[in-house]
Short mmCIF file of C-alpha atoms in Angstrom, two decimals:
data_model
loop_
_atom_site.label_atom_id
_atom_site.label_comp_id
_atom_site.label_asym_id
_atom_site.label_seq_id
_atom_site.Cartn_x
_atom_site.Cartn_y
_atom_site.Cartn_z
CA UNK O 1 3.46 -13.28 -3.04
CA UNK O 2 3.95 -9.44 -3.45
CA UNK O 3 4.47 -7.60 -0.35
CA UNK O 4 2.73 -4.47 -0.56
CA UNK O 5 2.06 -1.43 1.93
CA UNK O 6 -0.64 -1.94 4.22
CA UNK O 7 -2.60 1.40 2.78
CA UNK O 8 -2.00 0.25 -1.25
CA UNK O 9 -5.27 0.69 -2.77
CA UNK O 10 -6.87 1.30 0.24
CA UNK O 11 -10.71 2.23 -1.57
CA UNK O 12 -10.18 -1.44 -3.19
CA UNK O 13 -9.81 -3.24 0.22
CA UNK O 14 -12.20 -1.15 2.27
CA UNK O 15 -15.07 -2.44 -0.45
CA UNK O 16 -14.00 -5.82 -0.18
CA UNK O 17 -14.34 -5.92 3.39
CA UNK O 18 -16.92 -4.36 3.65
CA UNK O 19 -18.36 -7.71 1.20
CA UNK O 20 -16.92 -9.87 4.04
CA UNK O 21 -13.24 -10.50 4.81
CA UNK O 22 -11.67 -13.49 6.64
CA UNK O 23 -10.34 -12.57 10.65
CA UNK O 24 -8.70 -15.95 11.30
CA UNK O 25 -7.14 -16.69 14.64
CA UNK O 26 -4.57 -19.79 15.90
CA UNK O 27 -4.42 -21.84 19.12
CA UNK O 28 -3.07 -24.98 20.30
CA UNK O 29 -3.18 -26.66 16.61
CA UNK O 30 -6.50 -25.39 15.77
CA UNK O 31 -7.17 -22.84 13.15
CA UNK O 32 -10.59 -20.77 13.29
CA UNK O 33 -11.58 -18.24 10.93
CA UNK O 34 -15.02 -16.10 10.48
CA UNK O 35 -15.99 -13.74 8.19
CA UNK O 36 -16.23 -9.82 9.31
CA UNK O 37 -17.30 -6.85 7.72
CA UNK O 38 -16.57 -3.87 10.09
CA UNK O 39 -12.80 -2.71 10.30
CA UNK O 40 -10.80 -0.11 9.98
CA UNK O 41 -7.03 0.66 8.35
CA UNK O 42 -5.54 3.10 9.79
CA UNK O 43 -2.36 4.50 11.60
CA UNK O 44 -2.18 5.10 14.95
CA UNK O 45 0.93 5.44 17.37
CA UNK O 46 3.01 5.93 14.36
CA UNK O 47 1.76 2.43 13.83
CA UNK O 48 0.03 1.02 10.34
CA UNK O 49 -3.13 -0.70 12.34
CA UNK O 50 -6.13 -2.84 11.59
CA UNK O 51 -8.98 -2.48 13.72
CA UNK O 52 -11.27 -5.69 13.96
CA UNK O 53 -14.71 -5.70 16.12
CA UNK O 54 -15.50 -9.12 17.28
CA UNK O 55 -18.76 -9.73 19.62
CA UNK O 56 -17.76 -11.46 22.77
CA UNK O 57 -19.91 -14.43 22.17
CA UNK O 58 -17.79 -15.44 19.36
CA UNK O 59 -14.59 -18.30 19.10
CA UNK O 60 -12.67 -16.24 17.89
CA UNK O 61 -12.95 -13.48 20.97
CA UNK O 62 -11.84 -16.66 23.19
CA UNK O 63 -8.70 -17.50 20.90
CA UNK O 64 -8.04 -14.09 20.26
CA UNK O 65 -7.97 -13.06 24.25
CA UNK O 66 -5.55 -16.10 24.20
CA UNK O 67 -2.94 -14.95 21.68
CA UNK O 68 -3.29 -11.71 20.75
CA UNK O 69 -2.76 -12.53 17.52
CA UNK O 70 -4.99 -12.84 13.86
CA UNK O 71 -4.76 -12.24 10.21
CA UNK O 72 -7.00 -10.58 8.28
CA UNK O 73 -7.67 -11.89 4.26
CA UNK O 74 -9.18 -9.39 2.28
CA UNK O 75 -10.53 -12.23 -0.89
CA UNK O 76 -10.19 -10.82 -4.82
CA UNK O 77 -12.51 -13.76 -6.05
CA UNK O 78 -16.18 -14.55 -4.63
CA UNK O 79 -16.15 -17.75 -1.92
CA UNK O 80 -19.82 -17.37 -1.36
CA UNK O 81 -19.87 -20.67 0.45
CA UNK O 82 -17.60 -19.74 2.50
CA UNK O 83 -18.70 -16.69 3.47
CA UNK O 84 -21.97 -18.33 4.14
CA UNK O 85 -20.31 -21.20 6.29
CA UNK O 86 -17.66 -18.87 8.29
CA UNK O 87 -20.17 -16.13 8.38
CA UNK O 88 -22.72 -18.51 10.83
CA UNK O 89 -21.00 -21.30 11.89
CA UNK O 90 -19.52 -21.53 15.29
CA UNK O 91 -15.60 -22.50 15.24
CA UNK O 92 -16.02 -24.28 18.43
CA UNK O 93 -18.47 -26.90 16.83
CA UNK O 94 -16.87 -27.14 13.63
CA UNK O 95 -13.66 -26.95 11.39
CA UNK O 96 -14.67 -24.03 9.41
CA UNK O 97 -11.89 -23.95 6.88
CA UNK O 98 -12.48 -28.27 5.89
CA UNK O 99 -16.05 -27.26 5.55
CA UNK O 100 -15.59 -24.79 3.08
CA UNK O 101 -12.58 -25.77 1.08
CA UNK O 102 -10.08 -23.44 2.45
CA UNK O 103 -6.41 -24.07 3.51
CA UNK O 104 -4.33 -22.39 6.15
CA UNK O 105 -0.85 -20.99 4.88
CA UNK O 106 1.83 -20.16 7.25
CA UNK O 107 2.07 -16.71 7.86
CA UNK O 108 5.35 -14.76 7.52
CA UNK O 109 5.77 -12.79 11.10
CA UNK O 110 3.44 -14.32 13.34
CA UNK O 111 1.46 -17.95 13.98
CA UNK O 112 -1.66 -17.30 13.23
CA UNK O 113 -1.54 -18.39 9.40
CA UNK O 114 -3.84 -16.50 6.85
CA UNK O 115 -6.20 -17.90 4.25
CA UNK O 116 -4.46 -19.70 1.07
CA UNK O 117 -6.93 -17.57 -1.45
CA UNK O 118 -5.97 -14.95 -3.89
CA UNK O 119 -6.02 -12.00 -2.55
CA UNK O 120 -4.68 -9.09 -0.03
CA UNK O 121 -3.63 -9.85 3.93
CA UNK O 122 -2.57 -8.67 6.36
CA UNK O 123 -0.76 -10.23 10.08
CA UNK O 124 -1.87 -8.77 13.22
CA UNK O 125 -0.75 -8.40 17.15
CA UNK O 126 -2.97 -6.79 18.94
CA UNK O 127 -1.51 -3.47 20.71
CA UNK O 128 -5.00 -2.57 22.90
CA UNK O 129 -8.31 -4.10 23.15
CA UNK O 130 -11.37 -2.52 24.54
CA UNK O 131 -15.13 -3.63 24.71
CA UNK O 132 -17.91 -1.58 23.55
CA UNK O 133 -20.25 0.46 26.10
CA UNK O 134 -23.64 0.87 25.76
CA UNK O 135 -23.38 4.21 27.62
CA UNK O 136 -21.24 5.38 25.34
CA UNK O 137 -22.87 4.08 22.04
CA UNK O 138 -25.59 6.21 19.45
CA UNK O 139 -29.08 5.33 20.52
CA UNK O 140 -29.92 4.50 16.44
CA UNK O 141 -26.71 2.40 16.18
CA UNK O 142 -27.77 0.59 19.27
CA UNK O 143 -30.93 0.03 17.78
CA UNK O 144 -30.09 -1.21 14.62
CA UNK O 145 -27.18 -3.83 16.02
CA UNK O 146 -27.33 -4.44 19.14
CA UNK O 147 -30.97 -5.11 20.06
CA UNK O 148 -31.23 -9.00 19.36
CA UNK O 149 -28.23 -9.97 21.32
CA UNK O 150 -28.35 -7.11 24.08
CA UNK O 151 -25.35 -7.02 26.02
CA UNK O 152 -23.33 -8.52 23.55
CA UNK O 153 -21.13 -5.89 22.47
CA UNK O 154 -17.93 -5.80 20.28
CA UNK O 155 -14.46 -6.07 21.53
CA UNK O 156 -12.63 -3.50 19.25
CA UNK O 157 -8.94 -4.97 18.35
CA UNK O 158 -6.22 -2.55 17.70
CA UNK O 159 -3.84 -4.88 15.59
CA UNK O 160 -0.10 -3.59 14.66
CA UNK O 161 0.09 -4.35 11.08
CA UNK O 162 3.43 -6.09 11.44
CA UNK O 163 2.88 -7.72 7.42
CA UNK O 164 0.88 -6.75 4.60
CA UNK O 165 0.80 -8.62 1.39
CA UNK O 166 -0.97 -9.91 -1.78
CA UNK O 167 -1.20 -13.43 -3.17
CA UNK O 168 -2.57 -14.62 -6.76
#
């Protein structure tokens, strides 16, 4: 493991995500990931800060309201599969992770536990949460995302960096 600043190579990790990245949450024994690719790293009240959008529909919303609390595993080799499987499978039906070959590693400053793949993560506690308007939303965005599921907006996640590392 190499700890590195949340904002190292920034370009690399913002094209990996934007591939598909890992948002896994934690509750009462039960580990649930799913794959995203909206987010933002940024700083914000003189915090380092990963902003996740998660639809409201979604397992993870319901553990995430629960703990406050996810990791976010940016991958530097290609799990198709399991971006395939976490990417439209529903936690609530399923062990994601067993399904696809991945294993949960403890994390270093919070429960949740991030993804035991090479590559860059980070740990998460959510600071402010807010759900998406469609008052307040571009008409073409809307449009483009939001017209099959209507009324299923994203909760935006404002997650204090509080660990940022790399594994091999």
């Amino acid at each position: 493991m190499k700890e590195l600043a949340y904002n190292a190579d920034a370009s690399r990790k913002l094209d990996i995500l934007s591939k598909g990245a890992f948002l896994t949450t934690y509750l009462d024994g039960k580990v649930n990931t799913m794959v995203i690719g909206w987010g933002s790293i940024g700083y914000m009240w003189r915090l380092p800060v990963f902003t996740a959008l998660v639809r409201q529909n979604r397992f993870t919303h319901d553990l995430l309201e629960k703990t406050g609390e996810f990791t976010v595993t940016l991958p530097y080799v290609d799990l198709p599969e399991a971006i395939s499987i976490c990417g439209t499978k529903s936690g609530r039906k399923l062990d994601k992770l067993a399904e696809c070959g991945l294993r949960a590693v403890p994390s270093r400053k919070i429960a949740v536990p991030h993804l035991g793949v090479p590559g860059f993560h980070y740990e998460c506690r959510v600071l402010y949460k807010t759900t998406m308007s469609s008052e307040n939303l571009d008409k073409a965005i809307k449009e483009l995302w939001y017209e099959k599921e209507p009324g299923d907006y994203h909760t935006l996640y404002f997650g204090e960096i509080m660990d940022s590392y790399e594994t091999q």
